[in-house]
Each structure stands twice: as structure tokens, then as C-alpha cells.
């Protein structure tokens, strides 16, 4: 069954008309005879949107009970059973009620798509995961419901439903978006013109990026190499010289003049190692590019100008920034240079030649280039010296014949052979040696003008001449070849080092590795193929596409089997790296093989990481379950058993209890049930805290008010605690009820382990935007190596604490402190003991709550404390200790 298509209507803010536009499209499709149903549409009480549903078939919603209330969600099973051609599912980022089929609505939509149903949905830009923090910074509102960007990017179509901020505010003022009682607040807060303008720009830019991705895929699939000026992309060429900083900054200014332009820096590594490139400068310039919002790239090419233009065309660049030549005037006369050559070949790409301080100061020339030991121009020059120089040398020696002996003639020819060998290498030198020996024989060796040698001495001289000429030319050729190999190895090492750095910094090493390989050699696509596990290995199926599957790929259409690409490198029996675009030289295969080995390793690491990620929650859950069962088996059963024993005794008719005994049994039952209630409350609060659903309201509250309330909760024991804090101590931002819970746990721990006559001390101080509370005791303390352990749930120090709770006190206290934006850390008390340090942010006047709100919350805290207080006097059992109750 073919997978359904996903079409998403993207908006910058609520009320722009996404749902209305989606329903219009549903009616158009239904009018053409398409089977369309409404899976879920949220009208938010907007009359025009509700009317737009019209006569479309609506699938009844599922009713999901949760915490005593029934909620309505999309009935996925009913939609699947109905199986329409098109389903309308509103609010892609919606979080389903616990107990639903999936946690998120986009997961419901994924199931519908897999069933072959086309889905139309909506989402606002603020719900995209990657933009969540940006939207919070702009609007000051935290978006609780988000959807991964990959889900939206994977949609077959994304349509922007756009509206100007002024038009949207008019719609709101007319009551078309919110109810009348909410309009003024919305217009003055979230829906300010500045907020809406920024959100609109975010939506446009995000959609432009997606359109760029689609355009790149289209160009790769249709093998379009020309530049399409759809978006400004500025490429700056770096040589590794000191002028790179100037070029990067100039290119960044060029890109900044065009909104949304991209900045890319590229360094071309020549096959000869590109003498003059400073790795330290390149590393610094790479950081500069990335700091300016650009990206750094490195490619290999024998012709620097051609490699540079190939890269620019590959990224669809519109402008190219080059530095003016550093070569001297004489060198520029002999060769046009890279800048002039690039400009002549650039075509529609604009080229900027930027001046800098290094102009004309020169730079080292490349040692060798090409596959031969020496470059082609040098070999041609050697043959030229051999063909043109030997006749001139012979003519000169014939003129001076009367003054020179045969030995001198041989030395002159030998010197010429050495000169030709130094310039042109072995073959021009061999030609010179052979031709020179023949000329010596014919013109200077008796009998002259005949190819015969009368004396053995002259024959020996000619043979020595020939051997020396061959030896010298061979040494020169070998040295040039070794130089070329060393330069090639240096270029390979530089390339692999750059690639390794890019991959290590990436979040997904395998795609980054393949993308660098594709970019390095200018390929169309790179694919890592894996043999299907259900296909047995056989020689006749080695190139069968049905036997392979794509493990990872970048670029255009990936190859389906090793034989379909231009280059394929087997990694092992089950993996192969296949390249498509152009054949590679034999020496390039070494780099490709290194890439292939690293790709296989990266694939295995990704899969091991995925397996570990799946196993980690299971291991943590199993560990937590084991600890919870161990704690529950004792700590919850103990007060339950005490209460049951007391009640059972009271109900017994076999024993006659006195009034005092009856009162003591009732007090025991009451105290045990209170302890059980506190333990269960801690378990529930820890569960809510870990699930991120613990409700809290931060208000301005004074420490001088919060600490006495906590001490009052601790009863008579709390009165022994000493307090010291300055009169000008600022208020903190905290939830009064949660702050009291933290203080009760921490001070209760200190009371429990303080020695007689040395009660705990609570001090406070103002620390530049924070208020620090210190609860100091002189008890046994906690060893430093166990201080992190006591903040874990269900962890306790020693058997002495087995009667104090399930190990949640300190864990819950730290969680509550962090939920309020603070911290809770342990320290050693001078002289022995433990100091618990609670830090909370100071209240700022701009965000402080109103006096009425603070009073109401304080009253709520007092009421909760009264409700929790035992009905009969009993020794308090504060949850937690120095290493108990989670400590």
C-alpha cells in the first residue's frame, strides 16, 4: 500500500486562517469526488471556522477519561476503519490526553499516513522544536506543545497561510479570533505588532529553507549545474594565507547586505599540497567564518580555479570573493593567475577581487603537480633544451675545436645532460645523453665524421658519459617523484584532518562524513549500502539491487547496488560505499577507502547508541522499580501495619482497654496514617516532578515569613532552631507551599541528626541576585563521596534510616528547588556536621506578583499545613535526613 501524502498549513500565529484554508481545500477536494472526512478540527469557538466544516463527514471523537474528567481526542481507530482518501486533522503539535493511542497528534497522523491516507493538517511556527527558544525570547511565552522539525520538513507540501500583523489585529478586534473578554489582553501581550512581525519573519525564513532543500533535490535529480539566482550565496576563497581574515570579513559584509544570504568559505587543497597554506591560519579562519554565521568547506583539485568554480556552482552561489594575487609582477606576466582565470570562467557568478596588505609580497610556488614526477611544462622545457640546445652546443664546440680536447668536449656535453635532467627529468635527459653521445662520436671522436671509435679509451669515455647522464637523470626523476608523493600525502592528511574535525563536531557523524566526501570530490551522491539480512550472500547477487538497502545517503538519487555508481568500495561482506558523479583517480581511492572504513564505524556506533538509548530507559525503570519495591516492602508497610494493629486491637472484644490505652492506640493509628499519608504524598509529588507536570506559581515572598512557617510545621522541635539573617534581605521568587516543603524537609533532617544542646542554625544572605539560605547542623554529616547519592530517589545511607521513609526527602527537595529556579547543595560544617545550602533567585520588582496574589498563596500554604497537621500531639517525623528520605 502506498504511503499517504501529508500537506501542512503553516502559520505565524493563531488566527491567521490555517484551519479555514485547510477546510476550503477539503471542500475543493470533496467537490472533485474525493472521499474526505474530518478526523479532528478545533474551531476554538470561531463561528466562521465552524460554519466552514459544513456538510463534510465528521468522524466521532474518542472520549478519554483522565483524572475524573472526560476529554475528546481524535479517534484514530475509527478513522483507520473508515479509511477515507483524505483525512482532516487539525493542530499537528497537539499533545493527547494520557491514555490515548499515542502521546502526540503527529504520531496519530504518521499512523494514518502509513495506512495510505492523505492528511491535511495545521501548525504554527512557534510549535516547531528548533524555534521554541527563539519564540520564547520574542514573546516571553513558553510553548509547551512542540513538534520535531523533521516531521514538518518531511511533509510532501507545506503551504504558508500568511497575514500582515495589522490585518490579524483587526480580525482580533472584530472578535473573529478570541472571545471579547480576552481581546484586550491578547492585543497588549502576545499579539503586539512587533511580536507578530518577528513570528511572520521566522515563518517565511523557515519555509524558505525548506524550499531551498526541495530546489537542491530537484537540481541534483535533473543534473542541473548552472547557477539559479534564487537566493544570495556568497563564497569566499581562502588560500591559507594571512589575507584570509580580510576576505572573510568583506564577504560577510557582502552577505549582510542581502537579507537571508548565506556565507560559505572554501579552501582548495591542491594535489601538490598547496605550498603556502598555513594550517594554523586556516583553523583560525574557520572559527572566524563559523562565528560570523557561515560554513567552512574544503575541496581537492589540481586546477584551483576550476575546483573553486565547481564548488560555487555546486552550492548555487551568486557571488565569489577572491583576494588579489600575492605574486610579484614578473610572475603575473608569465601566468594570468587564479583570480583572472576564475573571473574569465565564472559565467553568471559575480566575482569580487579584494585588495589586501599581502598584494605583491609573493608566495612559494607549488613543487609539483599532475600524475608524472614532474609537471608537463617542465618536461616540455627539458625536451626543448635537448632538441634546441644540443645543436648550439655542438656548433660552439666545433668553433673552439682547436683549443679543446676530447675530454673537455665530453665534460661540456655531460654538463648539458645534467642541466636537462634538472629541468625535464629522466626522459629528456636520456634523449640528451644518447644524442650527445652520437654527436661526440661523429664530430669529435677520431675518426671524425664517422660513427666509429678507433681507440678503446675514447669508447670508455663515451660509456662513462652515458652512465653518468642516466644516473643523474634517474636521481632527479626519483627526487621529483618522492616530492610529489610527499605532497600528495600531505594534502590527503590535511583533508582527512579537516573532515575529522567536521564530523566530530556534528551531532550525526555518518551523514556528515558522507556529505564531506561528496563535497570533497564534487560528486552527485554518496551512499553507504548494506546487504539485506534476509538475502543470503551469493556471487551472482552481488550487484542485485534487491539484495541491498541504503543505510545512509547524501546528495541526489542514491545508487541501489554497488554496480550502479561510478566508484564502489567494498567495506566488508555486508557494506559497500558507492559514489556517483565522476570516476576518481587511482590515488584518490585511498582517501575513499579511509572514508569507507570510518563510515562503517560510524554506522555501527549509531546503531549501538540507538540500542543503548532504548535499553537505558528500561534499565533505569527496572532499577527504579526494584528500589521502589524494596522501599515499599518495608517503609509503607510499617505504618500500615501499626495502624492496622491498633485498629484491630480496638475492635477486639476479648480485651477491655482503659481510656488511656484506648487513647494511646488511637494516637498510634492516627500517627501511622499521617506518616503513611506523607510518604504517599512524597511519592506522588516526585512522580509529578519527574513527569514535568508539577504545578507551581512563583510570587514574591520574604524569607522572614517562609522560615517561621516551616518551623511552625515542625512543632515543638522547630522552636529550638536558631535564625540569623539581615534586616535588608530581599524577597525571593518562589511558590510558598513548595518552599515550605523544602524547608521542612531540610530543617527536619538537621533536627533529626543534631546532637542534644546544639540545635541547627538557619542563616540567610544576599548574593548578587540570589538569596542564599544555609541550614547548619553539627551532626555526623555525610561523606563527600556519598553526597550525590543521597539526592537520588529511594537512596538512604545505612540501615539506621530504614524507619524514616522511602528515601525521597532530599530528592524531592532538590527537585522542588530546581523547579523554582534555585539549587540545593550540601557542604561540610566547620567542626563537623552538614550544611544544606538553598539558593533562590531574588524577586525583581518588574515581575513581582501583586500583594493580593501573594497573600492568597500564603493563605493556601497555611491551609494546607493545617490540613496536614496531626489531630493529636505526636513527635514530628520530618521526611528525610542527612542521607535519608532520599537522604
mmCIF file of N, CA, C and O in Angstrom, residues 732-804:
data_model
loop_
_atom_site.group_PDB
_atom_site.id
_atom_site.type_symbol
_atom_site.label_atom_id
_atom_site.label_comp_id
_atom_site.label_asym_id
_atom_site.label_seq_id
_atom_site.Cartn_x
_atom_site.Cartn_y
_atom_site.Cartn_z
ATOM 1 N N UNK A 732 12.417 36.653 47.761
ATOM 2 C CA UNK A 732 12.735 35.675 46.710
ATOM 3 C C UNK A 732 11.483 35.394 45.894
ATOM 4 O O UNK A 732 10.365 35.679 46.322
ATOM 5 N N UNK A 733 11.716 34.837 44.690
ATOM 6 C CA UNK A 733 10.597 34.379 43.855
ATOM 7 C C UNK A 733 10.469 32.875 44.029
ATOM 8 O O UNK A 733 11.371 32.120 43.642
ATOM 9 N N UNK A 734 9.359 32.450 44.623
ATOM 10 C CA UNK A 734 9.163 31.035 44.908
ATOM 11 C C UNK A 734 7.687 30.757 45.086
ATOM 12 O O UNK A 734 6.874 31.675 45.255
ATOM 13 N N UNK A 735 7.343 29.482 45.047
ATOM 14 C CA UNK A 735 5.995 29.037 45.381
ATOM 15 C C UNK A 735 5.955 28.831 46.899
ATOM 16 O O UNK A 735 6.718 28.007 47.438
ATOM 17 N N UNK A 736 5.111 29.555 47.631
ATOM 18 C CA UNK A 736 5.146 29.469 49.097
ATOM 19 C C UNK A 736 4.973 28.051 49.623
ATOM 20 O O UNK A 736 5.688 27.638 50.540
ATOM 21 N N UNK A 737 4.044 27.292 49.040
ATOM 22 C CA UNK A 737 3.796 25.940 49.546
ATOM 23 C C UNK A 737 4.991 25.034 49.285
ATOM 24 O O UNK A 737 5.410 24.257 50.150
ATOM 25 N N UNK A 738 5.575 25.126 48.084
ATOM 26 C CA UNK A 738 6.716 24.267 47.761
ATOM 27 C C UNK A 738 7.945 24.672 48.561
ATOM 28 O O UNK A 738 8.731 23.812 48.995
ATOM 29 N N UNK A 739 8.151 25.978 48.744
ATOM 30 C CA UNK A 739 9.284 26.425 49.550
ATOM 31 C C UNK A 739 9.166 25.910 50.973
ATOM 32 O O UNK A 739 10.160 25.497 51.590
ATOM 33 N N UNK A 740 7.952 25.918 51.503
ATOM 34 C CA UNK A 740 7.759 25.402 52.862
ATOM 35 C C UNK A 740 8.086 23.909 52.920
ATOM 36 O O UNK A 740 8.713 23.438 53.880
ATOM 37 N N UNK A 741 7.705 23.154 51.867
ATOM 38 C CA UNK A 741 8.030 21.720 51.835
ATOM 39 C C UNK A 741 9.538 21.512 51.865
ATOM 40 O O UNK A 741 10.050 20.635 52.578
ATOM 41 N N UNK A 742 10.267 22.299 51.096
ATOM 42 C CA UNK A 742 11.723 22.159 51.054
ATOM 43 C C UNK A 742 12.329 22.460 52.413
ATOM 44 O O UNK A 742 13.175 21.711 52.932
ATOM 45 N N UNK A 743 11.903 23.567 53.008
ATOM 46 C CA UNK A 743 12.460 23.946 54.301
ATOM 47 C C UNK A 743 12.123 22.931 55.388
ATOM 48 O O UNK A 743 12.959 22.627 56.244
ATOM 49 N N UNK A 744 10.909 22.401 55.381
ATOM 50 C CA UNK A 744 10.529 21.397 56.379
ATOM 51 C C UNK A 744 11.414 20.164 56.254
ATOM 52 O O UNK A 744 11.911 19.616 57.248
ATOM 53 N N UNK A 745 11.636 19.694 55.019
ATOM 54 C CA UNK A 745 12.484 18.514 54.821
ATOM 55 C C UNK A 745 13.906 18.769 55.275
ATOM 56 O O UNK A 745 14.514 17.964 55.995
ATOM 57 N N UNK A 746 14.485 19.892 54.838
ATOM 58 C CA UNK A 746 15.896 20.155 55.128
ATOM 59 C C UNK A 746 16.102 20.430 56.614
ATOM 60 O O UNK A 746 17.017 19.890 57.253
ATOM 61 N N UNK A 747 15.264 21.301 57.212
ATOM 62 C CA UNK A 747 15.415 21.595 58.650
ATOM 63 C C UNK A 747 15.090 20.357 59.482
ATOM 64 O O UNK A 747 15.713 20.103 60.513
ATOM 65 N N UNK A 748 14.112 19.567 59.045
ATOM 66 C CA UNK A 748 13.806 18.328 59.749
ATOM 67 C C UNK A 748 14.980 17.372 59.748
ATOM 68 O O UNK A 748 15.257 16.701 60.771
ATOM 69 N N UNK A 749 15.695 17.264 58.632
ATOM 70 C CA UNK A 749 16.902 16.435 58.599
ATOM 71 C C UNK A 749 17.921 16.927 59.621
ATOM 72 O O UNK A 749 18.534 16.148 60.364
ATOM 73 N N UNK A 750 18.124 18.255 59.641
ATOM 74 C CA UNK A 750 19.104 18.819 60.564
ATOM 75 C C UNK A 750 18.707 18.553 62.023
ATOM 76 O O UNK A 750 19.556 18.224 62.878
ATOM 77 N N UNK A 751 17.421 18.699 62.359
ATOM 78 C CA UNK A 751 16.956 18.433 63.725
ATOM 79 C C UNK A 751 17.161 16.973 64.108
ATOM 80 O O UNK A 751 17.526 16.656 65.239
ATOM 81 N N UNK A 752 16.925 16.091 63.147
ATOM 82 C CA UNK A 752 16.994 14.661 63.440
ATOM 83 C C UNK A 752 18.400 14.230 63.842
ATOM 84 O O UNK A 752 18.581 13.385 64.707
ATOM 85 N N UNK A 753 19.411 14.841 63.224
ATOM 86 C CA UNK A 753 20.784 14.396 63.465
ATOM 87 C C UNK A 753 21.614 15.401 64.240
ATOM 88 O O UNK A 753 22.831 15.249 64.354
ATOM 89 N N UNK A 754 20.982 16.463 64.774
ATOM 90 C CA UNK A 754 21.734 17.396 65.617
ATOM 91 C C UNK A 754 21.892 16.813 67.013
ATOM 92 O O UNK A 754 20.938 16.274 67.593
ATOM 93 N N UNK A 755 23.077 16.940 67.596
ATOM 94 C CA UNK A 755 23.270 16.411 68.959
ATOM 95 C C UNK A 755 22.514 17.251 69.985
ATOM 96 O O UNK A 755 22.191 18.421 69.736
ATOM 97 N N UNK A 756 22.204 16.705 71.138
ATOM 98 C CA UNK A 756 21.482 17.475 72.177
ATOM 99 C C UNK A 756 22.273 18.714 72.583
ATOM 100 O O UNK A 756 23.490 18.684 72.736
ATOM 101 N N UNK A 757 21.580 19.810 72.749
ATOM 102 C CA UNK A 757 22.202 21.050 73.165
ATOM 103 C C UNK A 757 22.823 21.854 72.040
ATOM 104 O O UNK A 757 23.312 22.959 72.277
ATOM 105 N N UNK A 758 22.834 21.349 70.808
ATOM 106 C CA UNK A 758 23.404 22.087 69.673
ATOM 107 C C UNK A 758 22.389 22.066 68.531
ATOM 108 O O UNK A 758 22.542 21.328 67.550
ATOM 109 N N UNK A 759 21.318 22.827 68.643
ATOM 110 C CA UNK A 759 20.288 22.806 67.595
ATOM 111 C C UNK A 759 20.814 23.413 66.289
ATOM 112 O O UNK A 759 21.812 24.144 66.288
ATOM 113 N N UNK A 760 20.136 23.161 65.189
ATOM 114 C CA UNK A 760 20.556 23.722 63.901
ATOM 115 C C UNK A 760 20.389 25.233 63.878
ATOM 116 O O UNK A 760 19.649 25.819 64.672
ATOM 117 N N UNK A 761 21.079 25.847 62.927
ATOM 118 C CA UNK A 761 21.004 27.295 62.718
ATOM 119 C C UNK A 761 20.640 27.558 61.257
ATOM 120 O O UNK A 761 21.188 26.919 60.348
ATOM 121 N N UNK A 762 19.727 28.499 61.035
ATOM 122 C CA UNK A 762 19.334 28.903 59.685
ATOM 123 C C UNK A 762 19.828 30.329 59.475
ATOM 124 O O UNK A 762 19.454 31.231 60.234
ATOM 125 N N UNK A 763 20.686 30.526 58.474
ATOM 126 C CA UNK A 763 21.191 31.858 58.141
ATOM 127 C C UNK A 763 20.801 32.192 56.708
ATOM 128 O O UNK A 763 20.505 31.306 55.905
ATOM 129 N N UNK A 764 20.810 33.471 56.397
ATOM 130 C CA UNK A 764 20.459 33.933 55.050
ATOM 131 C C UNK A 764 21.356 35.097 54.677
ATOM 132 O O UNK A 764 21.800 35.870 55.542
ATOM 133 N N UNK A 765 21.616 35.232 53.355
ATOM 134 C CA UNK A 765 22.460 36.317 52.857
ATOM 135 C C UNK A 765 22.066 36.629 51.421
ATOM 136 O O UNK A 765 21.548 35.770 50.686
ATOM 137 N N UNK A 766 22.328 37.889 51.009
ATOM 138 C CA UNK A 766 22.061 38.343 49.642
ATOM 139 C C UNK A 766 23.343 38.190 48.828
ATOM 140 O O UNK A 766 24.381 38.766 49.161
ATOM 141 N N UNK A 767 23.278 37.401 47.716
ATOM 142 C CA UNK A 767 24.451 37.130 46.884
ATOM 143 C C UNK A 767 24.197 37.561 45.444
ATOM 144 O O UNK A 767 24.019 36.736 44.555
ATOM 145 N N UNK A 768 24.099 38.862 45.189
ATOM 146 C CA UNK A 768 24.056 39.402 43.828
ATOM 147 C C UNK A 768 22.976 38.725 42.984
ATOM 148 O O UNK A 768 23.266 37.959 42.055
ATOM 149 N N UNK A 769 21.740 38.992 43.289
ATOM 150 C CA UNK A 769 20.649 38.440 42.505
ATOM 151 C C UNK A 769 20.087 37.145 43.048
ATOM 152 O O UNK A 769 19.106 36.624 42.518
ATOM 153 N N UNK A 770 20.699 36.583 44.069
ATOM 154 C CA UNK A 770 20.219 35.356 44.687
ATOM 155 C C UNK A 770 20.201 35.530 46.206
ATOM 156 O O UNK A 770 20.983 36.314 46.770
ATOM 157 N N UNK A 771 19.322 34.795 46.828
ATOM 158 C CA UNK A 771 19.287 34.743 48.288
ATOM 159 C C UNK A 771 19.714 33.344 48.696
ATOM 160 O O UNK A 771 19.163 32.348 48.213
ATOM 161 N N UNK A 772 20.716 33.290 49.560
ATOM 162 C CA UNK A 772 21.268 32.005 49.999
ATOM 163 C C UNK A 772 20.829 31.702 51.415
ATOM 164 O O UNK A 772 21.068 32.470 52.344
ATOM 165 N N UNK A 773 20.141 30.575 51.588
ATOM 166 C CA UNK A 773 19.728 30.073 52.891
ATOM 167 C C UNK A 773 20.632 28.904 53.272
ATOM 168 O O UNK A 773 20.802 27.961 52.481
ATOM 169 N N UNK A 774 21.205 28.954 54.480
ATOM 170 C CA UNK A 774 22.076 27.880 54.966
ATOM 171 C C UNK A 774 21.442 27.244 56.200
ATOM 172 O O UNK A 774 21.132 27.947 57.179
ATOM 173 N N UNK A 775 21.236 25.944 56.155
ATOM 174 C CA UNK A 775 20.743 25.184 57.302
ATOM 175 C C UNK A 775 21.929 24.406 57.844
ATOM 176 O O UNK A 775 22.396 23.443 57.221
ATOM 177 N N UNK A 776 22.443 24.826 58.992
ATOM 178 C CA UNK A 776 23.702 24.311 59.538
ATOM 179 C C UNK A 776 23.404 23.408 60.723
ATOM 180 O O UNK A 776 22.667 23.786 61.644
ATOM 181 N N UNK A 777 23.954 22.177 60.698
ATOM 182 C CA UNK A 777 23.862 21.296 61.863
ATOM 183 C C UNK A 777 25.251 20.764 62.194
ATOM 184 O O UNK A 777 26.179 20.881 61.403
ATOM 185 N N UNK A 778 25.369 20.188 63.372
ATOM 186 C CA UNK A 778 26.659 19.656 63.854
ATOM 187 C C UNK A 778 26.546 18.157 64.102
ATOM 188 O O UNK A 778 27.171 17.622 65.022
ATOM 189 N N UNK A 779 25.778 17.488 63.283
ATOM 190 C CA UNK A 779 25.604 16.050 63.405
ATOM 191 C C UNK A 779 26.720 15.275 62.743
ATOM 192 O O UNK A 779 27.811 15.795 62.480
ATOM 193 N N UNK A 780 26.462 13.995 62.408
ATOM 194 C CA UNK A 780 27.522 13.151 61.827
ATOM 195 C C UNK A 780 27.902 13.555 60.415
ATOM 196 O O UNK A 780 28.973 13.189 59.931
ATOM 197 N N UNK A 781 27.030 14.311 59.702
ATOM 198 C CA UNK A 781 27.352 14.733 58.343
ATOM 199 C C UNK A 781 27.221 13.604 57.325
ATOM 200 O O UNK A 781 26.777 12.495 57.645
ATOM 201 N N UNK A 782 27.632 13.905 56.107
ATOM 202 C CA UNK A 782 27.581 12.937 55.010
ATOM 203 C C UNK A 782 28.953 12.894 54.357
ATOM 204 O O UNK A 782 29.523 13.948 54.040
ATOM 205 N N UNK A 783 29.551 11.726 54.131
ATOM 206 C CA UNK A 783 30.834 11.658 53.418
ATOM 207 C C UNK A 783 30.716 12.302 52.026
ATOM 208 O O UNK A 783 29.685 12.217 51.375
ATOM 209 N N UNK A 784 31.794 12.948 51.595
ATOM 210 C CA UNK A 784 31.754 13.672 50.315
ATOM 211 C C UNK A 784 31.443 12.750 49.146
ATOM 212 O O UNK A 784 30.760 13.143 48.198
ATOM 213 N N UNK A 785 31.944 11.505 49.192
ATOM 214 C CA UNK A 785 31.715 10.592 48.068
ATOM 215 C C UNK A 785 30.283 10.077 48.010
ATOM 216 O O UNK A 785 29.897 9.405 47.055
ATOM 217 N N UNK A 786 29.450 10.372 49.043
ATOM 218 C CA UNK A 786 28.066 9.903 49.043
ATOM 219 C C UNK A 786 27.060 11.050 48.936
ATOM 220 O O UNK A 786 25.861 10.822 49.040
ATOM 221 N N UNK A 787 27.549 12.284 48.723
ATOM 222 C CA UNK A 787 26.628 13.418 48.730
ATOM 223 C C UNK A 787 25.715 13.430 47.514
ATOM 224 O O UNK A 787 24.590 13.912 47.592
ATOM 225 N N UNK A 788 26.191 12.961 46.379
ATOM 226 C CA UNK A 788 25.303 12.897 45.218
ATOM 227 C C UNK A 788 24.298 11.765 45.354
ATOM 228 O O UNK A 788 23.172 11.842 44.858
ATOM 229 N N UNK A 789 24.689 10.690 46.025
ATOM 230 C CA UNK A 789 23.803 9.527 46.155
ATOM 231 C C UNK A 789 22.557 9.863 46.956
ATOM 232 O O UNK A 789 21.461 9.387 46.635
ATOM 233 N N UNK A 790 22.692 10.704 47.987
ATOM 234 C CA UNK A 790 21.548 10.945 48.860
ATOM 235 C C UNK A 790 20.459 11.760 48.166
ATOM 236 O O UNK A 790 19.338 11.848 48.678
ATOM 237 N N UNK A 791 20.778 12.371 47.013
ATOM 238 C CA UNK A 791 19.755 13.127 46.287
ATOM 239 C C UNK A 791 19.043 12.274 45.244
ATOM 240 O O UNK A 791 18.238 12.796 44.469
ATOM 241 N N UNK A 792 19.339 10.978 45.189
ATOM 242 C CA UNK A 792 18.636 10.082 44.283
ATOM 243 C C UNK A 792 17.419 9.499 44.989
ATOM 244 O O UNK A 792 17.462 9.208 46.195
ATOM 245 N N UNK A 793 16.310 9.306 44.251
ATOM 246 C CA UNK A 793 15.124 8.717 44.891
ATOM 247 C C UNK A 793 15.406 7.313 45.410
ATOM 248 O O UNK A 793 16.162 6.545 44.786
ATOM 249 N N UNK A 794 14.838 6.981 46.559
ATOM 250 C CA UNK A 794 14.898 5.653 47.159
ATOM 251 C C UNK A 794 16.318 5.278 47.590
ATOM 252 O O UNK A 794 16.664 4.111 47.662
ATOM 253 N N UNK A 795 17.162 6.277 47.866
ATOM 254 C CA UNK A 795 18.515 6.011 48.336
ATOM 255 C C UNK A 795 18.643 6.509 49.775
ATOM 256 O O UNK A 795 18.233 7.622 50.098
ATOM 257 N N UNK A 796 19.253 5.677 50.635
ATOM 258 C CA UNK A 796 19.448 6.057 52.029
ATOM 259 C C UNK A 796 20.819 5.592 52.474
ATOM 260 O O UNK A 796 21.387 4.660 51.910
ATOM 261 N N UNK A 797 21.345 6.247 53.503
ATOM 262 C CA UNK A 797 22.672 5.910 53.999
ATOM 263 C C UNK A 797 22.553 5.033 55.228
ATOM 264 O O UNK A 797 22.245 5.498 56.319
ATOM 265 N N UNK A 798 22.786 3.759 55.071
ATOM 266 C CA UNK A 798 22.836 2.860 56.218
ATOM 267 C C UNK A 798 21.487 2.374 56.687
ATOM 268 O O UNK A 798 20.445 2.919 56.395
ATOM 269 N N UNK A 799 21.534 1.321 57.459
ATOM 270 C CA UNK A 799 20.303 0.715 57.959
ATOM 271 C C UNK A 799 19.635 1.552 59.033
ATOM 272 O O UNK A 799 18.482 1.324 59.376
ATOM 273 N N UNK A 800 20.346 2.563 59.562
ATOM 274 C CA UNK A 800 19.774 3.370 60.633
ATOM 275 C C UNK A 800 18.564 4.156 60.156
ATOM 276 O O UNK A 800 17.792 4.661 60.962
ATOM 277 N N UNK A 801 18.409 4.289 58.802
ATOM 278 C CA UNK A 801 17.347 5.143 58.279
ATOM 279 C C UNK A 801 16.158 4.340 57.763
ATOM 280 O O UNK A 801 15.272 4.895 57.117
ATOM 281 N N UNK A 802 16.147 3.065 57.991
ATOM 282 C CA UNK A 802 15.112 2.250 57.378
ATOM 283 C C UNK A 802 13.731 2.548 57.912
ATOM 284 O O UNK A 802 12.741 2.088 57.369
ATOM 285 N N UNK A 803 13.638 3.316 58.976
ATOM 286 C CA UNK A 803 12.314 3.607 59.516
ATOM 287 C C UNK A 803 11.893 5.029 59.244
ATOM 288 O O UNK A 803 10.954 5.528 59.832
ATOM 289 N N UNK A 804 12.571 5.713 58.363
ATOM 290 C CA UNK A 804 12.287 7.125 58.166
ATOM 291 C C UNK A 804 11.554 7.426 56.887
ATOM 292 O O UNK A 804 11.121 8.542 56.692
#
